[in-house]
């Protein structure tokens, strides 16, 4: 019988994805569509979450997302994701999107986001995930910050649930 893993380091699930941007993914100005960037962010985030949980994960939420700078056709987009902290069945993942200037060997930050994923078994039931062991100072700070963000998210989720139940009383389609 396999031994249950209670904790994993951040490095064990860190994930990266690279994309060359083609015209089909861009608007008339030649800038990548925001929705496509969100898709890439979600996919690399899911990779890290699934690696950490060693299970299927679903996206529960994506926090506020800023598009700091445009990504243009022909750009090399690099996305990096790591699990900041695991709770019971959910994990907060941080994703950073950058454009690599291959000639200057430099990275330019274009967007970043925090997403929450929930781990599921093959029957779609939530499962408990291993805890995160932060090792570096950076990882420890992200771990602490993730705890504070979870509290804020829980209040927001509660508020939205109340709004949804009020709306469902009013809206009869
Ligand atoms: C996300 C989902 C699994 C939550 O299920 P639920 O039965 O309402 O779950 P619970 O209230 O028991 O919460 C389960 C965990 O998710 C977390 N969670 C739930 N909603 C959340 C939200 N909006 N943001 C962040 N975390 C959330 C809870 O804090 C809890 O974490 P914990 O177990 O680590 O303490 C469920 O709403 C779902 O399946 N949504 C659709 C997911 C999906 O299809 N995503 C792809 C988008 S198309």
XYZ file of N, CA, C and O and ligand atoms in Angstrom:
740
model
N 0.845 -1.201 0.000
C 0.000 0.000 0.000
C 0.884 1.257 0.000
O 1.892 1.318 0.705
N 0.511 2.283 -0.818
C 1.349 3.485 -0.877
C 1.155 4.339 0.376
O 0.054 4.447 0.906
N 2.283 4.948 0.796
C 2.252 5.748 2.031
C 1.640 7.114 1.744
O 1.931 7.728 0.719
N 0.781 7.615 2.636
C 0.152 8.919 2.409
C 1.178 10.039 2.618
O 1.876 10.058 3.624
N 1.267 10.949 1.622
C 2.214 12.059 1.740
C 1.510 13.234 2.410
O 0.478 13.698 1.955
N 2.059 13.703 3.539
C 1.392 14.752 4.302
C 1.831 16.150 3.898
O 1.125 17.119 4.155
N 3.009 16.255 3.271
C 3.512 17.574 2.888
C 4.467 17.465 1.710
O 5.135 16.448 1.544
N 4.498 18.547 0.908
C 5.438 18.592 -0.222
C 6.067 19.975 -0.279
O 5.451 20.967 0.108
N 7.273 20.029 -0.808
C 7.934 21.330 -0.945
C 7.334 22.072 -2.147
O 6.673 21.469 -2.996
N 7.618 23.366 -2.212
C 7.117 24.189 -3.320
C 7.750 23.724 -4.637
O 7.082 23.626 -5.664
N 9.048 23.415 -4.576
C 9.793 23.012 -5.796
C 9.188 21.797 -6.472
O 9.256 21.670 -7.698
N 8.604 20.906 -5.675
C 8.084 19.652 -6.240
C 6.975 19.867 -7.256
O 6.690 18.980 -8.061
N 6.295 21.036 -7.178
C 5.158 21.236 -8.092
C 5.310 22.471 -8.977
O 4.411 22.774 -9.761
N 6.449 23.183 -8.850
C 6.609 24.388 -9.665
C 6.478 24.042 -11.146
O 7.033 23.026 -11.584
N 5.752 24.874 -11.883
C 5.462 24.560 -13.281
C 5.738 25.760 -14.174
O 5.639 26.902 -13.728
N 6.039 25.457 -15.427
C 6.337 26.520 -16.380
C 5.761 26.148 -17.732
O 5.685 24.968 -18.075
N 5.337 27.149 -18.472
C 4.782 26.930 -19.806
C 5.228 28.092 -20.680
O 5.269 29.233 -20.215
N 5.550 27.822 -21.931
C 5.968 28.888 -22.840
C 5.092 28.862 -24.080
O 4.688 27.785 -24.529
N 4.824 30.036 -24.612
C 3.971 30.150 -25.807
C 4.562 31.201 -26.733
O 4.979 32.267 -26.268
N 4.540 30.927 -28.043
C 4.821 31.976 -29.032
C 3.453 32.523 -29.437
O 2.520 31.741 -29.674
N 3.308 33.830 -29.479
C 1.995 34.412 -29.768
C 1.799 34.574 -31.285
O 2.628 35.184 -31.962
N 0.697 34.003 -31.781
C 0.365 34.052 -33.202
C -0.790 35.029 -33.455
O -1.563 35.323 -32.535
N -0.945 35.511 -34.702
C -1.993 36.498 -35.005
C -3.405 36.040 -34.632
O -4.240 36.874 -34.264
N -3.695 34.745 -34.703
C -5.053 34.268 -34.383
C -5.432 34.550 -32.928
O -6.614 34.532 -32.578
N -4.441 34.795 -32.069
C -4.720 35.048 -30.644
C -4.679 36.536 -30.304
O -4.664 36.903 -29.125
N -4.638 37.377 -31.347
C -4.433 38.809 -31.081
C -5.540 39.666 -31.682
O -6.245 39.257 -32.612
N -5.679 40.879 -31.129
C -6.655 41.839 -31.663
C -6.048 42.612 -32.842
O -4.921 42.332 -33.267
N -6.804 43.629 -33.332
C -6.367 44.358 -34.523
C -5.071 45.142 -34.292
O -4.383 45.508 -35.242
N -4.732 45.391 -33.019
C -3.472 46.098 -32.727
C -2.288 45.130 -32.619
O -1.155 45.535 -32.385
N -2.589 43.841 -32.740
C -1.522 42.842 -32.626
C -1.196 42.493 -31.191
O -0.122 41.938 -30.906
N -2.133 42.796 -30.274
C -1.923 42.457 -28.853
C -2.714 41.197 -28.487
O -3.867 41.042 -28.909
N -2.101 40.340 -27.703
C -2.764 39.100 -27.248
C -4.073 39.435 -26.527
O -4.114 40.338 -25.677
N -5.146 38.694 -26.827
C -6.420 38.863 -26.129
C -6.246 38.569 -24.640
O -5.592 37.580 -24.265
N -6.878 39.387 -23.808
C -6.808 39.177 -22.360
C -7.340 37.814 -21.955
O -6.800 37.154 -21.072
N -8.413 37.378 -22.627
C -9.031 36.090 -22.285
C -8.090 34.924 -22.553
O -8.072 33.939 -21.815
N -7.301 35.051 -23.621
C -6.346 33.982 -23.931
C -5.241 33.929 -22.870
O -4.836 32.857 -22.444
N -4.810 35.123 -22.419
C -3.784 35.149 -21.368
C -4.343 34.519 -20.083
O -3.652 33.749 -19.402
N -5.615 34.796 -19.792
C -6.233 34.200 -18.604
C -6.261 32.675 -18.722
O -6.045 31.958 -17.746
N -6.517 32.190 -19.943
C -6.537 30.737 -20.156
C -5.154 30.137 -19.881
O -5.034 29.117 -19.187
N -4.112 30.786 -20.408
C -2.752 30.287 -20.182
C -2.420 30.293 -18.688
O -1.795 29.363 -18.169
N -2.855 31.378 -18.003
C -2.589 31.493 -16.564
C -3.282 30.350 -15.814
O -2.695 29.697 -14.954
N -4.527 30.090 -16.184
C -5.290 29.025 -15.520
C -4.641 27.657 -15.768
O -4.535 26.824 -14.850
N -4.189 27.432 -17.005
C -3.605 26.123 -17.339
C -2.307 25.859 -16.574
O -2.111 24.771 -16.024
N -1.432 26.857 -16.512
C -0.155 26.623 -15.808
C -0.413 26.527 -14.299
O 0.247 25.750 -13.593
N -1.407 27.266 -13.819
C -1.767 27.173 -12.400
C -2.284 25.779 -12.065
O -1.927 25.195 -11.030
N -3.115 25.237 -12.975
C -3.670 23.891 -12.763
C -2.567 22.833 -12.764
O -2.632 21.840 -12.038
N -1.534 23.057 -13.597
C -0.406 22.095 -13.628
C 0.243 22.018 -12.253
O 0.488 20.931 -11.729
N 0.523 23.193 -11.675
C 1.198 23.217 -10.373
C 0.303 22.593 -9.295
O 0.762 21.780 -8.481
N -0.985 22.953 -9.319
C -1.914 22.432 -8.300
C -2.038 20.909 -8.407
O -1.997 20.198 -7.395
N -2.184 20.418 -9.639
C -2.344 18.963 -9.824
C -1.080 18.211 -9.441
O -1.146 17.113 -8.884
N 0.077 18.829 -9.735
C 1.343 18.173 -9.341
C 1.448 18.101 -7.830
O 1.905 17.107 -7.275
N 1.040 19.183 -7.150
C 1.120 19.191 -5.689
C 0.156 18.163 -5.091
O 0.537 17.380 -4.222
N -1.079 18.177 -5.607
C -2.114 17.288 -5.035
C -1.989 15.859 -5.546
O -2.540 14.946 -4.944
N -1.261 15.685 -6.675
C -1.232 14.391 -7.392
C -2.663 13.932 -7.636
O -3.034 12.778 -7.373
N -3.478 14.895 -8.127
C -4.905 14.618 -8.350
C -5.460 15.608 -9.368
O -4.797 16.590 -9.716
N -6.690 15.361 -9.801
C -7.389 16.305 -10.673
C -7.715 17.535 -9.829
O -8.092 17.395 -8.654
N -7.603 18.716 -10.426
C -7.988 19.920 -9.673
C -8.928 20.766 -10.528
O -8.825 20.754 -11.758
N -9.834 21.474 -9.854
C -10.703 22.412 -10.573
C -10.432 23.820 -10.056
O -10.047 23.997 -8.901
N -10.632 24.793 -10.925
C -10.406 26.190 -10.531
C -11.613 26.673 -9.736
O -12.736 26.642 -10.239
N -11.372 27.104 -8.520
C -12.465 27.655 -7.703
C -12.572 29.151 -7.941
O -13.669 29.700 -7.997
N -11.426 29.819 -8.053
C -11.467 31.270 -8.288
C -10.127 31.778 -8.791
O -9.088 31.144 -8.596
N -10.212 32.930 -9.441
C -8.994 33.658 -9.836
C -9.164 35.048 -9.232
O -10.190 35.695 -9.448
N -8.165 35.486 -8.471
C -8.257 36.813 -7.863
C -8.054 37.874 -8.937
O -7.731 37.566 -10.057
N -8.208 39.096 -8.500
C -7.999 40.274 -9.343
C -6.799 40.099 -10.293
O -5.753 39.616 -9.881
N -7.005 40.480 -11.554
C -5.944 40.294 -12.556
C -5.674 41.613 -13.281
O -6.589 42.210 -13.836
N -4.433 42.062 -13.251
C -4.052 43.275 -13.974
C -3.251 42.888 -15.204
O -2.374 42.029 -15.128
N -3.563 43.550 -16.329
C -2.734 43.376 -17.524
C -1.763 44.555 -17.523
O -2.114 45.662 -17.907
N -0.570 44.312 -17.010
C 0.398 45.381 -16.755
C 0.978 45.949 -18.054
O 1.191 47.156 -18.184
N 1.228 45.073 -19.011
C 1.810 45.502 -20.291
C 1.312 44.552 -21.374
O 1.037 43.381 -21.097
N 1.184 45.051 -22.618
C 0.667 44.169 -23.684
C 1.652 43.068 -24.086
O 2.863 43.238 -23.963
N 1.077 41.965 -24.552
C 1.884 40.873 -25.124
C 1.601 40.930 -26.622
O 0.427 40.969 -27.020
N 2.639 40.981 -27.429
C 2.429 41.203 -28.863
C 2.665 39.944 -29.686
O 3.340 39.016 -29.237
N 2.095 39.970 -30.901
C 2.303 38.849 -31.835
C 3.805 38.647 -32.019
O 4.553 39.611 -32.190
N 4.236 37.413 -31.939
C 5.661 37.078 -32.092
C 6.400 37.008 -30.770
O 7.516 36.481 -30.714
N 5.772 37.539 -29.686
C 6.439 37.502 -28.372
C 6.550 36.068 -27.853
O 5.704 35.214 -28.143
N 7.576 35.853 -27.051
C 7.720 34.572 -26.349
C 7.207 34.789 -24.918
O 7.801 35.536 -24.131
N 6.056 34.177 -24.637
C 5.402 34.345 -23.328
C 5.840 33.215 -22.402
O 5.770 32.043 -22.779
N 6.288 33.581 -21.203
C 6.718 32.576 -20.218
C 5.782 32.680 -19.017
O 5.596 33.785 -18.475
N 5.221 31.565 -18.595
C 4.325 31.565 -17.434
C 4.899 30.639 -16.370
O 5.263 29.495 -16.676
N 4.984 31.144 -15.131
C 5.534 30.327 -14.049
C 4.518 30.246 -12.918
O 3.919 31.269 -12.551
N 4.335 29.044 -12.385
C 3.337 28.856 -11.325
C 3.921 28.079 -10.166
O 4.714 27.151 -10.356
N 3.536 28.471 -8.945
C 3.906 27.654 -7.790
C 2.807 27.697 -6.740
O 2.047 28.673 -6.645
N 2.713 26.616 -5.985
C 1.684 26.529 -4.935
C 2.208 27.294 -3.718
O 3.243 26.945 -3.149
N 1.491 28.354 -3.361
C 1.928 29.174 -2.220
C 1.578 28.515 -0.892
O 2.340 28.583 0.068
N 0.389 27.903 -0.874
C -0.061 27.286 0.388
C -1.229 26.342 0.106
O -2.028 26.596 -0.797
N -1.283 25.269 0.858
C -2.417 24.349 0.756
C -3.228 24.494 2.027
O -2.669 24.741 3.106
N -4.534 24.345 1.922
C -5.393 24.439 3.108
C -5.946 23.032 3.383
O -5.166 22.153 3.717
N -7.247 22.800 3.197
C -7.726 21.430 3.409
C -7.860 20.715 2.052
O -7.070 19.836 1.734
N -8.827 21.175 1.263
C -8.967 20.576 -0.076
C -8.524 21.556 -1.154
O -8.503 21.220 -2.333
N -8.197 22.785 -0.734
C -7.848 23.821 -1.718
C -6.392 24.260 -1.582
O -5.759 24.063 -0.536
N -5.916 24.892 -2.669
C -4.536 25.392 -2.710
C -4.526 26.750 -3.365
O -5.218 26.930 -4.379
N -3.723 27.671 -2.845
C -3.521 28.937 -3.549
C -2.274 28.812 -4.416
O -1.208 28.416 -3.925
N -2.442 29.145 -5.695
C -1.323 29.099 -6.638
C -1.046 30.514 -7.143
O -1.977 31.247 -7.484
N 0.214 30.893 -7.173
C 0.619 32.184 -7.741
C 1.171 31.965 -9.134
O 1.953 31.039 -9.356
N 0.701 32.777 -10.084
C 1.196 32.662 -11.461
C 1.768 34.008 -11.898
O 1.168 35.052 -11.646
N 2.913 33.961 -12.525
C 3.528 35.169 -13.066
C 3.723 34.975 -14.563
O 4.220 33.922 -14.991
N 3.272 35.957 -15.343
C 3.429 35.889 -16.801
C 4.443 36.943 -17.228
O 4.360 38.098 -16.802
N 5.393 36.533 -18.058
C 6.454 37.438 -18.494
C 6.704 37.249 -19.994
O 6.449 36.169 -20.525
N 7.233 38.304 -20.625
C 7.653 38.167 -22.014
C 9.176 38.157 -22.020
O 9.811 38.994 -21.368
N 9.726 37.177 -22.752
C 11.185 37.082 -22.819
C 11.692 37.814 -24.063
O 11.268 37.508 -25.183
N 12.556 38.782 -23.831
C 13.232 39.439 -24.946
C 14.469 38.592 -25.235
O 15.469 38.663 -24.512
N 14.378 37.763 -26.280
C 15.438 36.775 -26.510
C 16.761 37.430 -26.918
O 17.834 36.909 -26.629
N 16.662 38.631 -27.564
C 17.908 39.288 -27.997
C 18.670 39.858 -26.811
O 19.879 39.787 -26.720
N 17.904 40.430 -25.857
C 18.569 41.041 -24.694
C 18.652 40.082 -23.510
O 19.181 40.442 -22.459
N 18.046 38.893 -23.671
C 18.025 37.901 -22.589
C 17.430 38.493 -21.305
O 17.998 38.384 -20.224
N 16.261 39.183 -21.490
C 15.598 39.829 -20.350
C 14.144 39.436 -20.297
O 13.536 39.153 -21.325
N 13.576 39.456 -19.075
C 12.159 39.134 -18.917
C 11.400 40.402 -18.529
O 11.872 41.183 -17.697
N 10.213 40.592 -19.153
C 9.371 41.746 -18.828
C 8.067 41.220 -18.222
O 7.400 40.363 -18.807
N 7.720 41.729 -17.045
C 6.500 41.280 -16.362
C 5.271 41.821 -17.078
O 5.188 43.014 -17.329
N 4.315 40.940 -17.418
C 3.104 41.418 -18.103
C 1.835 41.203 -17.274
O 0.868 41.947 -17.420
N 1.846 40.200 -16.406
C 0.643 39.957 -15.600
C 0.952 38.964 -14.478
O 1.907 38.197 -14.578
N 0.137 39.015 -13.421
C 0.251 37.976 -12.395
C -1.088 37.809 -11.706
O -1.926 38.723 -11.738
N -1.293 36.652 -11.119
C -2.585 36.376 -10.488
C -2.445 35.295 -9.424
O -1.484 34.509 -9.446
N -3.398 35.297 -8.493
C -3.511 34.211 -7.520
C -4.787 33.454 -7.847
O -5.836 34.063 -8.073
N -4.659 32.136 -7.902
C -5.822 31.298 -8.197
C -5.973 30.261 -7.093
O -4.979 29.863 -6.474
N -7.219 29.840 -6.884
C -7.460 28.760 -5.926
C -7.995 27.545 -6.674
O -8.923 27.669 -7.485
N -7.377 26.405 -6.411
C -7.796 25.136 -7.018
C -8.239 24.188 -5.918
O -7.686 24.204 -4.817
N -9.220 23.349 -6.265
C -9.710 22.345 -5.309
C -9.411 20.964 -5.911
O -9.648 20.735 -7.106
N -8.884 20.077 -5.088
C -8.527 18.730 -5.562
C -9.733 17.802 -5.485
O -10.527 17.870 -4.538
N -9.848 16.955 -6.499
C -11.005 16.044 -6.599
C -10.533 14.623 -6.901
O -9.508 14.444 -7.579
N -11.326 13.670 -6.468
C -11.057 12.283 -6.891
C -11.803 12.027 -8.205
O -12.480 12.926 -8.732
N -11.710 10.802 -8.707
C -12.301 10.519 -10.019
C -13.820 10.547 -9.999
O -14.468 10.594 -11.047
N -14.417 10.541 -8.789
C -15.882 10.658 -8.686
C -16.321 12.108 -8.513
O -17.503 12.377 -8.252
N -15.357 13.037 -8.560
C -15.694 14.455 -8.402
C -15.903 14.854 -6.952
O -16.513 15.891 -6.667
N -15.363 14.045 -6.020
C -15.477 14.399 -4.589
C -14.198 15.095 -4.155
O -13.100 14.685 -4.529
N -14.376 16.147 -3.322
C -13.206 16.899 -2.852
C -12.311 15.993 -2.002
O -12.828 15.178 -1.228
N -10.999 16.165 -2.150
C -10.064 15.369 -1.346
C -9.060 16.271 -0.616
O -8.751 17.364 -1.076
N -8.574 15.772 0.485
C -7.602 16.523 1.291
C -6.247 16.508 0.583
O -5.838 15.479 0.047
N -5.588 17.677 0.571
C -4.300 17.783 -0.137
C -3.139 17.859 0.860
O -3.323 18.274 2.009
N -1.924 17.472 0.421
C -0.767 17.603 1.316
C -0.487 19.078 1.619
O -0.797 19.943 0.793
N 0.067 19.360 2.766
C 0.449 20.726 3.130
C 1.681 21.150 2.325
O 2.363 20.313 1.746
N 1.932 22.462 2.297
C 3.118 22.985 1.596
C 4.208 23.257 2.619
O 3.938 23.822 3.681
N 5.438 22.843 2.275
C 6.584 23.171 3.131
C 7.374 24.289 2.459
O 8.077 24.047 1.479
N 7.233 25.534 2.955
C 8.023 26.611 2.342
C 9.461 26.522 2.823
O 9.711 26.332 4.016
N 10.417 26.657 1.907
C 11.828 26.500 2.286
C 12.593 27.826 2.280
O 13.304 28.132 3.215
N 12.428 28.619 1.217
C 13.195 29.871 1.119
C 12.431 31.007 1.816
O 11.236 30.869 2.130
N 13.112 32.150 2.005
C 12.465 33.321 2.613
C 11.279 33.767 1.771
O 10.215 34.108 2.295
N 11.476 33.767 0.453
C 10.424 34.135 -0.505
C 9.191 33.259 -0.320
O 8.070 33.738 -0.247
N 9.445 31.951 -0.273
C 8.344 30.987 -0.154
C 7.622 31.142 1.177
O 6.407 31.017 1.254
N 8.399 31.457 2.224
C 7.785 31.631 3.549
C 6.886 32.862 3.563
O 5.808 32.860 4.145
N 7.339 33.942 2.894
C 6.537 35.165 2.848
C 5.245 34.910 2.050
O 4.159 35.282 2.473
N 5.373 34.192 0.919
C 4.186 33.899 0.106
C 3.197 33.027 0.892
O 1.984 33.184 0.778
N 3.744 32.116 1.679
C 2.919 31.206 2.498
C 2.087 32.023 3.497
O 0.878 31.835 3.636
N 2.753 32.958 4.180
C 2.048 33.800 5.164
C 1.011 34.672 4.482
O -0.130 34.780 4.943
N 1.404 35.296 3.366
C 0.476 36.178 2.637
C -0.746 35.399 2.148
O -1.856 35.922 2.135
N -0.526 34.151 1.726
C -1.634 33.333 1.217
C -2.684 33.112 2.303
O -3.885 33.073 2.015
N -2.239 32.999 3.541
C -3.172 32.826 4.665
C -4.050 34.055 4.833
O -5.268 33.948 5.041
N -3.434 35.235 4.706
C -4.202 36.489 4.842
C -5.188 36.633 3.674
O -6.332 37.022 3.858
N -4.708 36.277 2.461
C -5.602 36.409 1.293
C -6.776 35.445 1.414
O -7.884 35.765 1.013
N -6.541 34.264 1.980
C -7.638 33.299 2.128
C -8.745 33.872 3.014
O -9.934 33.699 2.735
N -8.344 34.572 4.100
C -9.356 35.170 4.981
C -10.202 36.191 4.223
O -11.424 36.218 4.346
N -9.526 37.005 3.420
C -10.261 38.040 2.658
C -11.192 37.392 1.629
O -12.316 37.810 1.428
N -10.696 36.306 0.999
C -11.469 35.594 -0.012
C -12.716 34.964 0.594
O -13.783 34.994 0.006
N -12.547 34.411 1.807
C -13.676 33.739 2.456
C -14.793 34.748 2.724
O -15.981 34.443 2.511
N -14.423 35.962 3.162
C -15.437 37.004 3.401
C -16.141 37.364 2.098
O -17.364 37.496 2.044
N -15.334 37.492 1.036
C -15.875 37.860 -0.274
C -16.808 36.760 -0.802
O -17.880 37.042 -1.326
N -16.392 35.490 -0.641
C -17.201 34.367 -1.123
C -18.547 34.345 -0.394
O -19.594 34.135 -0.998
N -18.503 34.593 0.910
C -19.716 34.625 1.731
C -20.656 35.717 1.233
O -21.857 35.508 1.064
N -20.068 36.903 0.975
C -20.854 38.061 0.516
C -21.502 37.747 -0.844
O -22.673 38.013 -1.055
N -20.720 37.117 -1.747
C -21.249 36.810 -3.080
C -22.363 35.777 -3.006
O -23.329 35.834 -3.743
N -22.184 34.795 -2.075
C -23.223 33.752 -1.928
C -24.544 34.396 -1.529
O -25.606 34.027 -2.021
N -24.455 35.390 -0.593
C -25.677 36.076 -0.148
C -26.313 36.820 -1.314
O -27.533 36.760 -1.508
N -25.467 37.492 -2.118
C -25.998 38.245 -3.265
C -26.663 37.278 -4.248
O -27.759 37.524 -4.740
N -25.985 36.126 -4.492
C -26.541 35.152 -5.449
C -27.897 34.646 -4.980
O -28.820 34.499 -5.765
N -28.028 34.383 -3.664
C -29.312 33.849 -3.193
C -30.391 34.925 -3.277
O -31.544 34.623 -3.558
N -30.029 36.195 -3.068
C -31.007 37.281 -3.219
C -31.448 37.387 -4.675
O -32.634 37.514 -4.969
N -30.465 37.300 -5.596
C -30.788 37.422 -7.021
C -31.659 36.260 -7.485
O -32.578 36.443 -8.260
N -31.349 35.043 -6.981
C -32.128 33.887 -7.451
C -33.579 33.978 -6.966
O -34.475 33.418 -7.573
N -33.811 34.737 -5.867
C -35.205 34.944 -5.423
C -35.934 35.884 -6.377
O -37.127 35.768 -6.598
N -35.152 36.825 -6.954
C -35.766 37.846 -7.816
C -35.900 37.407 -9.263
O -36.813 37.788 -9.957
N -34.935 36.584 -9.730
C -34.903 36.236 -11.151
C -35.572 34.896 -11.419
O -35.124 33.864 -10.949
N -36.628 34.911 -12.162
C -37.265 33.653 -12.557
C -37.257 33.586 -14.066
O -38.035 34.275 -14.718
N -36.328 32.812 -14.617
C -36.196 32.750 -16.084
C -37.172 31.724 -16.641
O -37.301 30.635 -16.101
C -15.036 25.197 -6.312
C -15.949 24.125 -5.765
C -15.255 22.779 -5.862
C -16.252 24.449 -4.301
O -17.124 23.460 -3.866
P -18.058 23.615 -2.531
O -18.747 22.339 -2.310
O -18.825 24.872 -2.628
O -16.902 23.695 -1.546
P -16.678 24.157 -0.087
O -17.444 25.367 0.319
O -16.747 22.939 0.773
O -15.154 24.577 -0.268
C -14.152 23.644 -0.644
C -12.848 24.369 -0.663
O -12.846 25.317 -1.721
C -12.601 26.610 -1.202
N -13.393 27.543 -1.989
C -14.705 27.435 -2.308
N -15.084 28.495 -3.060
C -13.987 29.262 -3.206
C -13.723 30.488 -3.890
N -14.679 31.133 -4.563
N -12.482 30.999 -3.837
C -11.498 30.368 -3.168
N -11.674 29.184 -2.507
C -12.914 28.655 -2.540
C -13.028 26.568 0.243
O -12.367 27.546 1.019
C -12.622 25.171 0.627
O -11.240 25.131 0.879
P -10.594 24.139 2.019
O -11.194 22.770 1.846
O -9.138 24.136 1.709
O -10.919 24.746 3.349
C -17.320 24.075 -6.539
O -17.982 25.313 -6.376
C -17.154 23.761 -7.998
O -17.063 22.606 -8.391
N -17.120 24.802 -8.851
C -16.877 24.616 -10.293
C -15.378 24.407 -10.552
C -15.106 24.421 -12.037
O -15.774 23.764 -12.803
N -14.103 25.200 -12.420
C -13.789 25.412 -13.784
C -14.480 26.648 -14.246
S -15.402 26.386 -15.706
